[in-house]
Amino acid sequence: MKNNTVLGIDIGGSGIKAAPVNIKDGKMLAERHRIPTPSPATPENVASVITEIVDHFKWKGLIGCGFPGVIQNGVAKTAWNLDKAWLSTNIDKIFTKACGEPVFVVNDADAAGLAEMKFGAGVGVRGLVLLCTIGTGIGSVVFNNGILVPNTEFGHIEIKGMDAELYTSDAARKAQNLSWEKWALRFNEYLTQLEFLLSTDLIILGGGASKKGDKFLPYLDLKTKVVTAELENNAGIVGAALAGQYQYKLAKKERKLKKGKK
Ligand code: BGC
């Protein structure tokens, strides 16, 4: 890893965004580069966007990547808003092979949460912190006393008989032409359920809608304090870089352990 710098990539339902990140202070070291998510968003098509991004930054070295689905050991277990061809694929391997640099993938909301806990609204917060990303889907991540619980997927709890993200994601707001007030009242119902289920101490709202807090925060009525992500939509890129470094170190440790056992 050069000078604590990792390339962070955030794969979303509508755009793939990236920038080199200094993982010591969370600062992006170049203007972020965005490429629209290809359609269909198959592993081959997305892998070629990853390669385009690597070429754009002339990147050599470690890459961390946030992906909108459940990721276990680099393998995609769900992909709600991307092509179903992702299911059971080892994304770490696909991207590493495509761009020739080491890539480690984690859930995109987990990545955003890591960034907010280290550099943003969650710094030093004890107890139960819930971060939700509001975009094409609804991402969720939970930290208890700063410790991440991965792949929570609370965007898919049932609300009003339907999948929550179809009821109250940013994509649902746009598709159903909802006013901010109408949408916020739906989102409030959603957060009220999560607040009840998790006994939250702080709720952080990230993703594309995080810049528009003034439009919907006044309509939310919860017992828990609610704030928008301090890193706004860049939390996904910064957190992907952090997660990349963490996974890289973990893989190195595992290799060492295996060697020792032989
Ligand atoms: C996915 C999550 C993801 C979220 C935000 C949901 O549809 O199931 O894994 O974090 O969208 O992208």
CSV table of N, CA and C and ligand atoms in Angstrom, one decimal, residues 10-13 67-71 78-82 106-110 133-141 151-156 163 165, ligand 1:
chain,number,residue,atom,x,y,z
A,10,ASP,N,-17.3,2.7,-5.1
A,10,ASP,CA,-18.6,2.5,-4.5
A,10,ASP,C,-19.5,2.1,-5.7
A,11,ILE,N,-20.0,0.9,-5.7
A,11,ILE,CA,-20.9,0.4,-6.8
A,11,ILE,C,-22.3,0.6,-6.4
A,12,GLY,N,-23.0,1.5,-7.1
A,12,GLY,CA,-24.4,1.7,-6.8
A,12,GLY,C,-25.3,1.3,-7.9
A,13,GLY,N,-26.6,1.4,-7.7
A,13,GLY,CA,-27.6,1.0,-8.7
A,13,GLY,C,-27.6,1.9,-9.9
A,67,PHE,N,-20.2,-3.0,-2.5
A,67,PHE,CA,-21.2,-3.6,-3.5
A,67,PHE,C,-22.6,-3.7,-2.9
A,68,PRO,N,-23.6,-3.4,-3.7
A,68,PRO,CA,-25.0,-3.4,-3.1
A,68,PRO,C,-25.6,-4.7,-2.9
A,69,GLY,N,-25.0,-5.5,-2.0
A,69,GLY,CA,-25.6,-6.9,-1.7
A,69,GLY,C,-24.8,-7.5,-0.6
A,70,VAL,N,-25.3,-8.6,-0.1
A,70,VAL,CA,-24.6,-9.3,1.0
A,70,VAL,C,-23.3,-9.9,0.5
A,71,ILE,N,-22.2,-9.7,1.2
A,71,ILE,CA,-20.9,-10.2,0.7
A,71,ILE,C,-20.4,-11.0,1.9
A,78,THR,N,-26.4,-11.9,-2.4
A,78,THR,CA,-27.6,-11.2,-2.9
A,78,THR,C,-27.2,-10.1,-3.8
A,79,ALA,N,-28.1,-9.7,-4.7
A,79,ALA,CA,-27.8,-8.5,-5.6
A,79,ALA,C,-29.1,-8.0,-6.1
A,80,TRP,N,-29.9,-7.4,-5.1
A,80,TRP,CA,-31.3,-7.0,-5.4
A,80,TRP,C,-31.4,-6.0,-6.6
A,81,ASN,N,-30.5,-5.0,-6.7
A,81,ASN,CA,-30.6,-4.0,-7.7
A,81,ASN,C,-29.6,-4.1,-8.8
A,82,LEU,N,-28.9,-5.3,-8.9
A,82,LEU,CA,-28.0,-5.5,-10.0
A,82,LEU,C,-28.5,-6.9,-10.7
A,106,VAL,N,-16.8,-5.4,0.0
A,106,VAL,CA,-17.7,-5.5,1.1
A,106,VAL,C,-19.1,-4.9,0.8
A,107,ASN,N,-20.1,-5.1,1.6
A,107,ASN,CA,-21.4,-4.5,1.4
A,107,ASN,C,-21.2,-3.0,1.4
A,108,ASP,N,-21.9,-2.3,0.5
A,108,ASP,CA,-21.8,-0.8,0.4
A,108,ASP,C,-22.2,-0.1,1.6
A,109,ALA,N,-23.2,-0.5,2.3
A,109,ALA,CA,-23.7,0.2,3.5
A,109,ALA,C,-22.7,0.0,4.7
A,110,ASP,N,-22.1,-1.2,4.7
A,110,ASP,CA,-21.1,-1.5,5.7
A,110,ASP,C,-19.9,-0.5,5.5
A,133,THR,N,-28.4,4.0,4.3
A,133,THR,CA,-28.1,4.7,3.1
A,133,THR,C,-29.4,4.7,2.2
A,134,ILE,N,-29.7,5.9,1.7
A,134,ILE,CA,-30.9,6.1,1.0
A,134,ILE,C,-30.6,6.4,-0.5
A,135,GLY,N,-30.9,5.4,-1.4
A,135,GLY,CA,-30.5,5.6,-2.8
A,135,GLY,C,-31.5,4.7,-3.6
A,136,THR,N,-30.9,4.0,-4.6
A,136,THR,CA,-31.7,3.1,-5.4
A,136,THR,C,-32.3,2.1,-4.5
A,137,GLY,N,-31.6,1.6,-3.5
A,137,GLY,CA,-32.1,0.7,-2.5
A,137,GLY,C,-32.0,1.4,-1.1
A,138,ILE,N,-32.2,0.6,0.0
A,138,ILE,CA,-31.9,1.1,1.3
A,138,ILE,C,-30.9,0.2,1.9
A,139,GLY,N,-29.8,0.8,2.2
A,139,GLY,CA,-28.7,0.0,2.9
A,139,GLY,C,-28.8,0.2,4.4
A,140,SER,N,-28.3,-0.8,5.1
A,140,SER,CA,-28.2,-0.6,6.6
A,140,SER,C,-27.0,-1.2,7.2
A,141,VAL,N,-26.5,-0.5,8.2
A,141,VAL,CA,-25.4,-1.1,9.0
A,141,VAL,C,-25.5,-0.7,10.4
A,151,ASN,N,-23.6,-7.0,7.0
A,151,ASN,CA,-24.7,-7.6,6.1
A,151,ASN,C,-26.1,-7.6,6.8
A,152,THR,N,-26.5,-6.5,7.4
A,152,THR,CA,-27.8,-6.5,8.2
A,152,THR,C,-29.0,-6.5,7.3
A,153,GLU,N,-29.0,-5.8,6.1
A,153,GLU,CA,-30.1,-5.9,5.1
A,153,GLU,C,-31.4,-5.4,5.7
A,154,PHE,N,-31.5,-4.4,6.5
A,154,PHE,CA,-32.8,-3.9,7.0
A,154,PHE,C,-33.6,-3.2,5.9
A,155,GLY,N,-33.0,-3.0,4.8
A,155,GLY,CA,-33.8,-2.4,3.7
A,155,GLY,C,-34.9,-3.3,3.2
A,156,HIS,N,-34.8,-4.6,3.6
A,156,HIS,CA,-35.8,-5.5,3.1
A,156,HIS,C,-36.7,-6.1,4.2
A,163,ASP,N,-41.8,-4.9,0.6
A,163,ASP,CA,-40.4,-4.7,0.9
A,163,ASP,C,-40.1,-3.3,1.2
A,165,GLU,N,-37.7,-1.2,0.9
A,165,GLU,CA,-37.0,-0.3,-0.1
A,165,GLU,C,-37.9,0.0,-1.3
B,1,BGC,C1,-29.2,-4.3,-0.8
B,1,BGC,C2,-28.2,-4.0,0.2
B,1,BGC,C3,-27.5,-2.6,-0.1
B,1,BGC,C4,-28.6,-1.6,-0.3
B,1,BGC,C5,-27.9,-0.2,-0.7
B,1,BGC,C6,-30.2,-3.2,-1.0
B,1,BGC,O1,-31.1,-3.5,-2.0
B,1,BGC,O2,-29.9,-5.5,-0.5
B,1,BGC,O3,-27.2,-5.0,0.3
B,1,BGC,O4,-26.7,-2.3,0.9
B,1,BGC,O5,-29.5,-1.9,-1.3
B,1,BGC,O6,-27.3,-0.3,-1.9
